Amino acid sequence: GNLYRIIDRRYRGLRPTWVSVNALDEADADSRLSQPVFDRIREGAEILKCFWQSYRERVEKTVK
């Protein structure tokens, strides 16, 4: 839908696009964004994988 149109317009215009996604791994990102959107974002991208434990989970365990 709308996200694909925005990403595709920037992709075709050779415009830089920054994206941050809360995902467990690349397959999860593909599922959340849809394959066409993730494909456009991934092409020529520098992907920084930050798969570490959630800070919120640590705080919730401490509070209980």
PDB file of C-alpha atoms in Angstrom:
ATOM      1  CA  GLY A   1       0.000   0.000   0.000  1.00  0.00           C
ATOM      2  CA  ASN A   2       1.169   3.414   1.047  1.00  0.00           C
ATOM      3  CA  LEU A   3       4.513   2.340   2.524  1.00  0.00           C
ATOM      4  CA  TYR A   4       5.458   0.568  -0.704  1.00  0.00           C
ATOM      5  CA  ARG A   5       4.590   3.647  -2.784  1.00  0.00           C
ATOM      6  CA  ILE A   6       6.723   5.890  -0.581  1.00  0.00           C
ATOM      7  CA  ILE A   7       9.708   3.519  -0.556  1.00  0.00           C
ATOM      8  CA  ASP A   8       9.394   2.797  -4.278  1.00  0.00           C
ATOM      9  CA  ARG A   9       9.232   6.507  -5.183  1.00  0.00           C
ATOM     10  CA  ARG A  10      12.411   7.185  -3.175  1.00  0.00           C
ATOM     11  CA  TYR A  11      14.066   4.054  -4.606  1.00  0.00           C
ATOM     12  CA  ARG A  12      13.318   5.049  -8.223  1.00  0.00           C
ATOM     13  CA  GLY A  13      14.421   8.638  -7.523  1.00  0.00           C
ATOM     14  CA  LEU A  14      17.722   7.342  -6.065  1.00  0.00           C
ATOM     15  CA  ARG A  15      16.875   9.105  -2.808  1.00  0.00           C
ATOM     16  CA  PRO A  16      18.407   7.927   0.478  1.00  0.00           C
ATOM     17  CA  THR A  17      16.007   6.392   2.969  1.00  0.00           C
ATOM     18  CA  TRP A  18      16.621   5.553   6.632  1.00  0.00           C
ATOM     19  CA  VAL A  19      14.495   2.824   8.161  1.00  0.00           C
ATOM     20  CA  SER A  20      14.373   1.350  11.653  1.00  0.00           C
ATOM     21  CA  VAL A  21      12.383  -1.840  12.236  1.00  0.00           C
ATOM     22  CA  ASN A  22      11.733  -3.785  15.428  1.00  0.00           C
ATOM     23  CA  ALA A  23      12.220  -7.335  14.168  1.00  0.00           C
ATOM     24  CA  LEU A  24      13.650 -10.574  15.492  1.00  0.00           C
ATOM     25  CA  ASP A  25      15.673 -11.225  12.317  1.00  0.00           C
ATOM     26  CA  GLU A  26      15.615 -10.510   8.557  1.00  0.00           C
ATOM     27  CA  ALA A  27      12.788 -13.010   7.961  1.00  0.00           C
ATOM     28  CA  ASP A  28      10.688 -11.230  10.581  1.00  0.00           C
ATOM     29  CA  ALA A  29      11.428  -7.846   8.973  1.00  0.00           C
ATOM     30  CA  ASP A  30      10.433  -9.264   5.581  1.00  0.00           C
ATOM     31  CA  SER A  31       7.179 -10.523   7.085  1.00  0.00           C
ATOM     32  CA  ARG A  32       6.374  -7.265   8.906  1.00  0.00           C
ATOM     33  CA  LEU A  33       7.181  -4.919   6.022  1.00  0.00           C
ATOM     34  CA  SER A  34       6.072  -7.207   3.166  1.00  0.00           C
ATOM     35  CA  GLN A  35       8.481  -8.770   0.710  1.00  0.00           C
ATOM     36  CA  PRO A  36       8.280  -5.981  -1.930  1.00  0.00           C
ATOM     37  CA  VAL A  37       8.962  -3.219   0.637  1.00  0.00           C
ATOM     38  CA  PHE A  38      11.815  -5.079   2.335  1.00  0.00           C
ATOM     39  CA  ASP A  39      13.315  -5.923  -1.066  1.00  0.00           C
ATOM     40  CA  ARG A  40      13.395  -2.223  -2.053  1.00  0.00           C
ATOM     41  CA  ILE A  41      14.874  -1.202   1.315  1.00  0.00           C
ATOM     42  CA  ARG A  42      17.483  -3.983   1.321  1.00  0.00           C
ATOM     43  CA  GLU A  43      18.885  -3.375  -2.192  1.00  0.00           C
ATOM     44  CA  GLY A  44      22.129  -1.429  -1.928  1.00  0.00           C
ATOM     45  CA  ALA A  45      21.526  -0.926   1.783  1.00  0.00           C
ATOM     46  CA  GLU A  46      23.862  -1.050   4.689  1.00  0.00           C
ATOM     47  CA  ILE A  47      22.028  -3.127   7.275  1.00  0.00           C
ATOM     48  CA  LEU A  48      22.995  -2.818  10.912  1.00  0.00           C
ATOM     49  CA  LYS A  49      21.721  -5.822  12.829  1.00  0.00           C
ATOM     50  CA  CYS A  50      21.072  -5.035  16.465  1.00  0.00           C
ATOM     51  CA  PHE A  51      19.578  -8.225  17.857  1.00  0.00           C
ATOM     52  CA  TRP A  52      20.115  -7.934  21.576  1.00  0.00           C
ATOM     53  CA  GLN A  53      17.902  -8.528  24.577  1.00  0.00           C
ATOM     54  CA  SER A  54      15.167  -5.978  25.164  1.00  0.00           C
ATOM     55  CA  TYR A  55      15.899  -3.440  27.896  1.00  0.00           C
ATOM     56  CA  ARG A  56      12.170  -3.383  28.770  1.00  0.00           C
ATOM     57  CA  GLU A  57      12.216  -7.132  29.505  1.00  0.00           C
ATOM     58  CA  ARG A  58      15.109  -6.668  31.949  1.00  0.00           C
ATOM     59  CA  VAL A  59      13.325  -3.792  33.736  1.00  0.00           C
ATOM     60  CA  GLU A  60      10.021  -5.718  33.988  1.00  0.00           C
ATOM     61  CA  LYS A  61      11.783  -8.706  35.597  1.00  0.00           C
ATOM     62  CA  THR A  62      13.499  -6.427  38.128  1.00  0.00           C
ATOM     63  CA  VAL A  63      10.275  -4.637  39.062  1.00  0.00           C
ATOM     64  CA  LYS A  64       8.279  -7.843  39.721  1.00  0.00           C
TER      65      LYS A  64
END
